[in-house]
Amino acid sequence: MYVIRLPDGTLRVPHSVLTEPGEPGSGTGEGRIIADAYVEIGPGDPDYDRLLDESLTEEELAERRRRWRDEDADLLRRFEEWKAGDAGDQA
């Protein structure tokens, strides 16, 4: 998860939550719940300046995801070609 910088300057910061069985908010009380969520912080927050340096806009994050998908598709294609060639060698 990434720190996301919104157009108004607010930051969405990842916040992980872990609850144990029987804790309030754990639902049925069976098993642990692990969740990732975002909390929003503004310039008045003590961590704002530090997190601002590593933040991405929503557009930058979307571009990264698009690039990963494109690169993953190329990597998968090359792997499938390699696998097909390797299978042919064993016949």
PDB file of N, CA and C in Angstrom:
ATOM      1  N   MET A   1       0.847  -1.172   0.000  1.00  0.00           N
ATOM      2  CA  MET A   1       0.000   0.000   0.000  1.00  0.00           C
ATOM      3  C   MET A   1       0.892   1.234   0.000  1.00  0.00           C
ATOM      4  N   TYR A   2       0.395   2.269  -0.589  1.00  0.00           N
ATOM      5  CA  TYR A   2       1.164   3.493  -0.761  1.00  0.00           C
ATOM      6  C   TYR A   2       0.487   4.662  -0.057  1.00  0.00           C
ATOM      7  N   VAL A   3       1.287   5.681   0.234  1.00  0.00           N
ATOM      8  CA  VAL A   3       0.746   6.940   0.716  1.00  0.00           C
ATOM      9  C   VAL A   3       0.252   7.698  -0.504  1.00  0.00           C
ATOM     10  N   ILE A   4      -1.028   8.074  -0.495  1.00  0.00           N
ATOM     11  CA  ILE A   4      -1.642   8.741  -1.637  1.00  0.00           C
ATOM     12  C   ILE A   4      -1.890  10.206  -1.301  1.00  0.00           C
ATOM     13  N   ARG A   5      -1.415  11.080  -2.181  1.00  0.00           N
ATOM     14  CA  ARG A   5      -1.592  12.529  -2.020  1.00  0.00           C
ATOM     15  C   ARG A   5      -2.813  12.972  -2.806  1.00  0.00           C
ATOM     16  N   LEU A   6      -3.817  13.478  -2.108  1.00  0.00           N
ATOM     17  CA  LEU A   6      -5.047  13.935  -2.745  1.00  0.00           C
ATOM     18  C   LEU A   6      -4.884  15.368  -3.241  1.00  0.00           C
ATOM     19  N   PRO A   7      -5.720  15.783  -4.185  1.00  0.00           N
ATOM     20  CA  PRO A   7      -5.585  17.136  -4.745  1.00  0.00           C
ATOM     21  C   PRO A   7      -5.645  18.254  -3.702  1.00  0.00           C
ATOM     22  N   ASP A   8      -6.345  18.046  -2.601  1.00  0.00           N
ATOM     23  CA  ASP A   8      -6.445  19.092  -1.580  1.00  0.00           C
ATOM     24  C   ASP A   8      -5.271  19.091  -0.601  1.00  0.00           C
ATOM     25  N   GLY A   9      -4.278  18.219  -0.821  1.00  0.00           N
ATOM     26  CA  GLY A   9      -3.109  18.154   0.041  1.00  0.00           C
ATOM     27  C   GLY A   9      -3.210  17.134   1.155  1.00  0.00           C
ATOM     28  N   THR A  10      -4.398  16.570   1.354  1.00  0.00           N
ATOM     29  CA  THR A  10      -4.571  15.526   2.352  1.00  0.00           C
ATOM     30  C   THR A  10      -3.827  14.276   1.901  1.00  0.00           C
ATOM     31  N   LEU A  11      -3.292  13.519   2.853  1.00  0.00           N
ATOM     32  CA  LEU A  11      -2.626  12.260   2.543  1.00  0.00           C
ATOM     33  C   LEU A  11      -3.476  11.099   3.026  1.00  0.00           C
ATOM     34  N   ARG A  12      -3.599  10.074   2.196  1.00  0.00           N
ATOM     35  CA  ARG A  12      -4.197   8.811   2.623  1.00  0.00           C
ATOM     36  C   ARG A  12      -3.046   7.887   2.966  1.00  0.00           C
ATOM     37  N   VAL A  13      -3.024   7.492   4.234  1.00  0.00           N
ATOM     38  CA  VAL A  13      -1.903   6.719   4.754  1.00  0.00           C
ATOM     39  C   VAL A  13      -2.383   5.308   5.095  1.00  0.00           C
ATOM     40  N   PRO A  14      -1.632   4.264   4.660  1.00  0.00           N
ATOM     41  CA  PRO A  14      -2.032   2.897   4.995  1.00  0.00           C
ATOM     42  C   PRO A  14      -2.044   2.699   6.512  1.00  0.00           C
ATOM     43  N   HIS A  15      -3.049   1.980   6.973  1.00  0.00           N
ATOM     44  CA  HIS A  15      -3.175   1.663   8.387  1.00  0.00           C
ATOM     45  C   HIS A  15      -3.665   0.225   8.483  1.00  0.00           C
ATOM     46  N   SER A  16      -2.852  -0.657   9.031  1.00  0.00           N
ATOM     47  CA  SER A  16      -3.246  -2.059   9.175  1.00  0.00           C
ATOM     48  C   SER A  16      -3.933  -2.256  10.514  1.00  0.00           C
ATOM     49  N   VAL A  17      -4.932  -3.115  10.501  1.00  0.00           N
ATOM     50  CA  VAL A  17      -5.696  -3.400  11.696  1.00  0.00           C
ATOM     51  C   VAL A  17      -5.669  -4.906  11.912  1.00  0.00           C
ATOM     52  N   LEU A  18      -5.435  -5.307  13.141  1.00  0.00           N
ATOM     53  CA  LEU A  18      -5.433  -6.719  13.499  1.00  0.00           C
ATOM     54  C   LEU A  18      -6.293  -6.883  14.736  1.00  0.00           C
ATOM     55  N   THR A  19      -7.304  -7.727  14.652  1.00  0.00           N
ATOM     56  CA  THR A  19      -8.126  -7.995  15.827  1.00  0.00           C
ATOM     57  C   THR A  19      -8.003  -9.460  16.188  1.00  0.00           C
ATOM     58  N   GLU A  20      -8.085  -9.748  17.449  1.00  0.00           N
ATOM     59  CA  GLU A  20      -8.040 -11.111  17.952  1.00  0.00           C
ATOM     60  C   GLU A  20      -9.468 -11.608  18.161  1.00  0.00           C
ATOM     61  N   PRO A  21      -9.662 -12.926  18.208  1.00  0.00           N
ATOM     62  CA  PRO A  21     -11.001 -13.463  18.448  1.00  0.00           C
ATOM     63  C   PRO A  21     -11.603 -12.877  19.725  1.00  0.00           C
ATOM     64  N   GLY A  22     -12.875 -12.507  19.629  1.00  0.00           N
ATOM     65  CA  GLY A  22     -13.577 -11.993  20.792  1.00  0.00           C
ATOM     66  C   GLY A  22     -13.418 -10.507  21.041  1.00  0.00           C
ATOM     67  N   GLU A  23     -12.512  -9.839  20.332  1.00  0.00           N
ATOM     68  CA  GLU A  23     -12.348  -8.394  20.499  1.00  0.00           C
ATOM     69  C   GLU A  23     -13.514  -7.674  19.849  1.00  0.00           C
ATOM     70  N   PRO A  24     -13.851  -6.510  20.361  1.00  0.00           N
ATOM     71  CA  PRO A  24     -14.903  -5.732  19.701  1.00  0.00           C
ATOM     72  C   PRO A  24     -14.529  -5.463  18.243  1.00  0.00           C
ATOM     73  N   GLY A  25     -15.484  -5.635  17.361  1.00  0.00           N
ATOM     74  CA  GLY A  25     -15.237  -5.405  15.938  1.00  0.00           C
ATOM     75  C   GLY A  25     -14.709  -6.614  15.204  1.00  0.00           C
ATOM     76  N   SER A  26     -14.552  -7.743  15.924  1.00  0.00           N
ATOM     77  CA  SER A  26     -14.015  -8.928  15.255  1.00  0.00           C
ATOM     78  C   SER A  26     -15.109  -9.804  14.667  1.00  0.00           C
ATOM     79  N   GLY A  27     -16.331  -9.324  14.655  1.00  0.00           N
ATOM     80  CA  GLY A  27     -17.417 -10.064  14.007  1.00  0.00           C
ATOM     81  C   GLY A  27     -17.914 -11.201  14.864  1.00  0.00           C
ATOM     82  N   THR A  28     -17.796 -12.409  14.339  1.00  0.00           N
ATOM     83  CA  THR A  28     -18.360 -13.577  15.010  1.00  0.00           C
ATOM     84  C   THR A  28     -17.548 -14.030  16.201  1.00  0.00           C
ATOM     85  N   GLY A  29     -16.339 -13.516  16.353  1.00  0.00           N
ATOM     86  CA  GLY A  29     -15.489 -13.967  17.458  1.00  0.00           C
ATOM     87  C   GLY A  29     -14.663 -15.177  17.096  1.00  0.00           C
ATOM     88  N   GLU A  30     -14.744 -15.626  15.847  1.00  0.00           N
ATOM     89  CA  GLU A  30     -13.967 -16.777  15.417  1.00  0.00           C
ATOM     90  C   GLU A  30     -12.816 -16.311  14.530  1.00  0.00           C
ATOM     91  N   GLY A  31     -11.602 -16.635  14.915  1.00  0.00           N
ATOM     92  CA  GLY A  31     -10.444 -16.313  14.110  1.00  0.00           C
ATOM     93  C   GLY A  31     -10.038 -14.855  14.169  1.00  0.00           C
ATOM     94  N   ARG A  32      -8.884 -14.581  13.589  1.00  0.00           N
ATOM     95  CA  ARG A  32      -8.348 -13.221  13.563  1.00  0.00           C
ATOM     96  C   ARG A  32      -8.763 -12.530  12.280  1.00  0.00           C
ATOM     97  N   ILE A  33      -8.885 -11.224  12.355  1.00  0.00           N
ATOM     98  CA  ILE A  33      -9.178 -10.421  11.173  1.00  0.00           C
ATOM     99  C   ILE A  33      -7.999  -9.486  10.949  1.00  0.00           C
ATOM    100  N   ILE A  34      -7.475  -9.521   9.748  1.00  0.00           N
ATOM    101  CA  ILE A  34      -6.400  -8.610   9.365  1.00  0.00           C
ATOM    102  C   ILE A  34      -6.946  -7.763   8.222  1.00  0.00           C
ATOM    103  N   ALA A  35      -6.844  -6.455   8.361  1.00  0.00           N
ATOM    104  CA  ALA A  35      -7.381  -5.572   7.335  1.00  0.00           C
ATOM    105  C   ALA A  35      -6.396  -4.457   7.043  1.00  0.00           C
ATOM    106  N   ASP A  36      -6.384  -4.032   5.818  1.00  0.00           N
ATOM    107  CA  ASP A  36      -5.617  -2.865   5.430  1.00  0.00           C
ATOM    108  C   ASP A  36      -6.610  -1.795   5.038  1.00  0.00           C
ATOM    109  N   ALA A  37      -6.407  -0.631   5.562  1.00  0.00           N
ATOM    110  CA  ALA A  37      -7.294   0.495   5.277  1.00  0.00           C
ATOM    111  C   ALA A  37      -6.435   1.747   5.183  1.00  0.00           C
ATOM    112  N   TYR A  38      -7.063   2.836   4.821  1.00  0.00           N
ATOM    113  CA  TYR A  38      -6.376   4.115   4.772  1.00  0.00           C
ATOM    114  C   TYR A  38      -6.986   5.055   5.806  1.00  0.00           C
ATOM    115  N   VAL A  39      -6.137   5.864   6.399  1.00  0.00           N
ATOM    116  CA  VAL A  39      -6.597   6.973   7.230  1.00  0.00           C
ATOM    117  C   VAL A  39      -6.104   8.248   6.544  1.00  0.00           C
ATOM    118  N   GLU A  40      -6.863   9.312   6.687  1.00  0.00           N
ATOM    119  CA  GLU A  40      -6.472  10.573   6.061  1.00  0.00           C
ATOM    120  C   GLU A  40      -5.863  11.494   7.099  1.00  0.00           C
ATOM    121  N   ILE A  41      -4.734  12.098   6.722  1.00  0.00           N
ATOM    122  CA  ILE A  41      -4.076  13.063   7.606  1.00  0.00           C
ATOM    123  C   ILE A  41      -3.837  14.352   6.830  1.00  0.00           C
ATOM    124  N   GLY A  42      -3.785  15.448   7.553  1.00  0.00           N
ATOM    125  CA  GLY A  42      -3.556  16.748   6.941  1.00  0.00           C
ATOM    126  C   GLY A  42      -2.240  17.345   7.395  1.00  0.00           C
ATOM    127  N   PRO A  43      -1.936  18.544   6.924  1.00  0.00           N
ATOM    128  CA  PRO A  43      -0.668  19.205   7.243  1.00  0.00           C
ATOM    129  C   PRO A  43      -0.404  19.377   8.747  1.00  0.00           C
ATOM    130  N   GLY A  44      -1.419  19.361   9.575  1.00  0.00           N
ATOM    131  CA  GLY A  44      -1.207  19.513  11.007  1.00  0.00           C
ATOM    132  C   GLY A  44      -0.711  18.258  11.699  1.00  0.00           C
ATOM    133  N   ASP A  45      -0.717  17.129  11.008  1.00  0.00           N
ATOM    134  CA  ASP A  45      -0.278  15.864  11.603  1.00  0.00           C
ATOM    135  C   ASP A  45       1.247  15.848  11.725  1.00  0.00           C
ATOM    136  N   PRO A  46       1.772  15.338  12.844  1.00  0.00           N
ATOM    137  CA  PRO A  46       3.242  15.319  13.032  1.00  0.00           C
ATOM    138  C   PRO A  46       4.000  14.530  11.961  1.00  0.00           C
ATOM    139  N   ASP A  47       3.370  13.538  11.350  1.00  0.00           N
ATOM    140  CA  ASP A  47       4.051  12.721  10.344  1.00  0.00           C
ATOM    141  C   ASP A  47       3.847  13.221   8.915  1.00  0.00           C
ATOM    142  N   TYR A  48       3.101  14.290   8.755  1.00  0.00           N
ATOM    143  CA  TYR A  48       2.719  14.751   7.418  1.00  0.00           C
ATOM    144  C   TYR A  48       3.933  15.026   6.528  1.00  0.00           C
ATOM    145  N   ASP A  49       4.890  15.819   7.001  1.00  0.00           N
ATOM    146  CA  ASP A  49       6.036  16.189   6.156  1.00  0.00           C
ATOM    147  C   ASP A  49       6.850  14.974   5.737  1.00  0.00           C
ATOM    148  N   ARG A  50       7.050  14.051   6.644  1.00  0.00           N
ATOM    149  CA  ARG A  50       7.826  12.843   6.334  1.00  0.00           C
ATOM    150  C   ARG A  50       7.092  12.004   5.288  1.00  0.00           C
ATOM    151  N   LEU A  51       5.785  11.845   5.442  1.00  0.00           N
ATOM    152  CA  LEU A  51       5.011  11.021   4.522  1.00  0.00           C
ATOM    153  C   LEU A  51       4.781  11.702   3.177  1.00  0.00           C
ATOM    154  N   LEU A  52       4.754  13.022   3.168  1.00  0.00           N
ATOM    155  CA  LEU A  52       4.555  13.759   1.922  1.00  0.00           C
ATOM    156  C   LEU A  52       5.650  13.430   0.912  1.00  0.00           C
ATOM    157  N   ASP A  53       6.888  13.281   1.383  1.00  0.00           N
ATOM    158  CA  ASP A  53       8.014  12.992   0.495  1.00  0.00           C
ATOM    159  C   ASP A  53       7.846  11.673  -0.259  1.00  0.00           C
ATOM    160  N   GLU A  54       7.184  10.694   0.351  1.00  0.00           N
ATOM    161  CA  GLU A  54       7.040   9.386  -0.294  1.00  0.00           C
ATOM    162  C   GLU A  54       5.665   9.177  -0.927  1.00  0.00           C
ATOM    163  N   SER A  55       4.838  10.206  -0.937  1.00  0.00           N
ATOM    164  CA  SER A  55       3.471  10.058  -1.430  1.00  0.00           C
ATOM    165  C   SER A  55       3.404  10.092  -2.958  1.00  0.00           C
ATOM    166  N   LEU A  56       2.341   9.505  -3.482  1.00  0.00           N
ATOM    167  CA  LEU A  56       2.052   9.495  -4.909  1.00  0.00           C
ATOM    168  C   LEU A  56       0.653  10.058  -5.121  1.00  0.00           C
ATOM    169  N   THR A  57       0.441  10.696  -6.252  1.00  0.00           N
ATOM    170  CA  THR A  57      -0.919  11.102  -6.588  1.00  0.00           C
ATOM    171  C   THR A  57      -1.674   9.853  -7.048  1.00  0.00           C
ATOM    172  N   GLU A  58      -2.986   9.939  -7.098  1.00  0.00           N
ATOM    173  CA  GLU A  58      -3.776   8.807  -7.580  1.00  0.00           C
ATOM    174  C   GLU A  58      -3.426   8.479  -9.026  1.00  0.00           C
ATOM    175  N   GLU A  59      -3.114   9.501  -9.817  1.00  0.00           N
ATOM    176  CA  GLU A  59      -2.732   9.289 -11.212  1.00  0.00           C
ATOM    177  C   GLU A  59      -1.388   8.561 -11.310  1.00  0.00           C
ATOM    178  N   GLU A  60      -0.420   8.957 -10.467  1.00  0.00           N
ATOM    179  CA  GLU A  60       0.882   8.284 -10.467  1.00  0.00           C
ATOM    180  C   GLU A  60       0.737   6.817 -10.057  1.00  0.00           C
ATOM    181  N   LEU A  61      -0.102   6.542  -9.083  1.00  0.00           N
ATOM    182  CA  LEU A  61      -0.332   5.167  -8.649  1.00  0.00           C
ATOM    183  C   LEU A  61      -0.990   4.349  -9.759  1.00  0.00           C
ATOM    184  N   ALA A  62      -1.967   4.927 -10.445  1.00  0.00           N
ATOM    185  CA  ALA A  62      -2.621   4.233 -11.557  1.00  0.00           C
ATOM    186  C   ALA A  62      -1.619   3.934 -12.670  1.00  0.00           C
ATOM    187  N   GLU A  63      -0.712   4.873 -12.949  1.00  0.00           N
ATOM    188  CA  GLU A  63       0.314   4.662 -13.974  1.00  0.00           C
ATOM    189  C   GLU A  63       1.254   3.527 -13.569  1.00  0.00           C
ATOM    190  N   ARG A  64       1.638   3.472 -12.311  1.00  0.00           N
ATOM    191  CA  ARG A  64       2.495   2.372 -11.847  1.00  0.00           C
ATOM    192  C   ARG A  64       1.808   1.030 -12.022  1.00  0.00           C
ATOM    193  N   ARG A  65       0.551   0.971 -11.637  1.00  0.00           N
ATOM    194  CA  ARG A  65      -0.195  -0.284 -11.776  1.00  0.00           C
ATOM    195  C   ARG A  65      -0.307  -0.694 -13.234  1.00  0.00           C
ATOM    196  N   ARG A  66      -0.556   0.265 -14.124  1.00  0.00           N
ATOM    197  CA  ARG A  66      -0.640  -0.038 -15.550  1.00  0.00           C
ATOM    198  C   ARG A  66       0.683  -0.590 -16.062  1.00  0.00           C
ATOM    199  N   ARG A  67       1.781   0.063 -15.649  1.00  0.00           N
ATOM    200  CA  ARG A  67       3.118  -0.402 -16.060  1.00  0.00           C
ATOM    201  C   ARG A  67       3.382  -1.813 -15.560  1.00  0.00           C
ATOM    202  N   TRP A  68       3.021  -2.100 -14.292  1.00  0.00           N
ATOM    203  CA  TRP A  68       3.235  -3.450 -13.751  1.00  0.00           C
ATOM    204  C   TRP A  68       2.457  -4.478 -14.559  1.00  0.00           C
ATOM    205  N   ARG A  69       1.200  -4.159 -14.885  1.00  0.00           N
ATOM    206  CA  ARG A  69       0.400  -5.107 -15.668  1.00  0.00           C
ATOM    207  C   ARG A  69       1.041  -5.342 -17.025  1.00  0.00           C
ATOM    208  N   ASP A  70       1.474  -4.277 -17.689  1.00  0.00           N
ATOM    209  CA  ASP A  70       2.103  -4.405 -18.995  1.00  0.00           C
ATOM    210  C   ASP A  70       3.382  -5.228 -18.906  1.00  0.00           C
ATOM    211  N   GLU A  71       4.203  -4.934 -17.915  1.00  0.00           N
ATOM    212  CA  GLU A  71       5.460  -5.664 -17.757  1.00  0.00           C
ATOM    213  C   GLU A  71       5.207  -7.109 -17.351  1.00  0.00           C
ATOM    214  N   ASP A  72       4.179  -7.345 -16.535  1.00  0.00           N
ATOM    215  CA  ASP A  72       3.839  -8.712 -16.153  1.00  0.00           C
ATOM    216  C   ASP A  72       3.395  -9.510 -17.368  1.00  0.00           C
ATOM    217  N   ALA A  73       2.630  -8.879 -18.255  1.00  0.00           N
ATOM    218  CA  ALA A  73       2.159  -9.566 -19.459  1.00  0.00           C
ATOM    219  C   ALA A  73       3.351  -9.968 -20.331  1.00  0.00           C
ATOM    220  N   ASP A  74       4.334  -9.079 -20.464  1.00  0.00           N
ATOM    221  CA  ASP A  74       5.525  -9.386 -21.252  1.00  0.00           C
ATOM    222  C   ASP A  74       6.324 -10.509 -20.599  1.00  0.00           C
ATOM    223  N   LEU A  75       6.473 -10.450 -19.288  1.00  0.00           N
ATOM    224  CA  LEU A  75       7.204 -11.493 -18.565  1.00  0.00           C
ATOM    225  C   LEU A  75       6.496 -12.839 -18.699  1.00  0.00           C
ATOM    226  N   LEU A  76       5.176 -12.847 -18.574  1.00  0.00           N
ATOM    227  CA  LEU A  76       4.414 -14.083 -18.722  1.00  0.00           C
ATOM    228  C   LEU A  76       4.572 -14.650 -20.131  1.00  0.00           C
ATOM    229  N   ARG A  77       4.517 -13.783 -21.146  1.00  0.00           N
ATOM    230  CA  ARG A  77       4.692 -14.239 -22.527  1.00  0.00           C
ATOM    231  C   ARG A  77       6.053 -14.887 -22.721  1.00  0.00           C
ATOM    232  N   ARG A  78       7.116 -14.248 -22.194  1.00  0.00           N
ATOM    233  CA  ARG A  78       8.461 -14.807 -22.329  1.00  0.00           C
ATOM    234  C   ARG A  78       8.594 -16.132 -21.580  1.00  0.00           C
ATOM    235  N   PHE A  79       7.959 -16.235 -20.405  1.00  0.00           N
ATOM    236  CA  PHE A  79       7.996 -17.484 -19.649  1.00  0.00           C
ATOM    237  C   PHE A  79       7.301 -18.597 -20.419  1.00  0.00           C
ATOM    238  N   GLU A  80       6.120 -18.281 -20.993  1.00  0.00           N
ATOM    239  CA  GLU A  80       5.380 -19.288 -21.761  1.00  0.00           C
ATOM    240  C   GLU A  80       6.188 -19.744 -22.971  1.00  0.00           C
ATOM    241  N   GLU A  81       6.894 -18.822 -23.621  1.00  0.00           N
ATOM    242  CA  GLU A  81       7.754 -19.190 -24.747  1.00  0.00           C
ATOM    243  C   GLU A  81       8.884 -20.092 -24.284  1.00  0.00           C
ATOM    244  N   TRP A  82       9.485 -19.754 -23.149  1.00  0.00           N
ATOM    245  CA  TRP A  82      10.571 -20.564 -22.605  1.00  0.00           C
ATOM    246  C   TRP A  82      10.058 -21.948 -22.241  1.00  0.00           C
ATOM    247  N   LYS A  83       8.896 -21.987 -21.586  1.00  0.00           N
ATOM    248  CA  LYS A  83       8.328 -23.257 -21.153  1.00  0.00           C
ATOM    249  C   LYS A  83       8.000 -24.136 -22.362  1.00  0.00           C
ATOM    250  N   ALA A  84       7.444 -23.539 -23.405  1.00  0.00           N
ATOM    251  CA  ALA A  84       7.120 -24.297 -24.608  1.00  0.00           C
ATOM    252  C   ALA A  84       8.398 -24.847 -25.258  1.00  0.00           C
ATOM    253  N   GLY A  85       9.441 -24.040 -25.288  1.00  0.00           N
ATOM    254  CA  GLY A  85      10.713 -24.499 -25.862  1.00  0.00           C
ATOM    255  C   GLY A  85      11.352 -25.583 -25.025  1.00  0.00           C
ATOM    256  N   ASP A  86      11.267 -25.476 -23.702  1.00  0.00           N
ATOM    257  CA  ASP A  86      11.841 -26.468 -22.797  1.00  0.00           C
ATOM    258  C   ASP A  86      11.078 -27.778 -22.900  1.00  0.00           C
ATOM    259  N   ALA A  87       9.773 -27.726 -23.050  1.00  0.00           N
ATOM    260  CA  ALA A  87       8.949 -28.918 -23.181  1.00  0.00           C
ATOM    261  C   ALA A  87       9.276 -29.645 -24.479  1.00  0.00           C
ATOM    262  N   GLY A  88       9.563 -28.864 -25.527  1.00  0.00           N
ATOM    263  CA  GLY A  88       9.925 -29.460 -26.803  1.00  0.00           C
ATOM    264  C   GLY A  88      11.250 -30.184 -26.753  1.00  0.00           C
ATOM    265  N   ASP A  89      12.175 -29.713 -25.909  1.00  0.00           N
ATOM    266  CA  ASP A  89      13.476 -30.350 -25.773  1.00  0.00           C
ATOM    267  C   ASP A  89      13.372 -31.697 -25.071  1.00  0.00           C
ATOM    268  N   GLN A  90      12.342 -31.883 -24.254  1.00  0.00           N
ATOM    269  CA  GLN A  90      12.232 -33.114 -23.472  1.00  0.00           C
ATOM    270  C   GLN A  90      11.457 -34.198 -24.196  1.00  0.00           C
ATOM    271  N   ALA A  91      10.893 -33.889 -25.357  1.00  0.00           N
ATOM    272  CA  ALA A  91      10.091 -34.878 -26.085  1.00  0.00           C
ATOM    273  C   ALA A  91      10.942 -35.871 -26.800  1.00  0.00           C
TER     274      ALA A  91
END
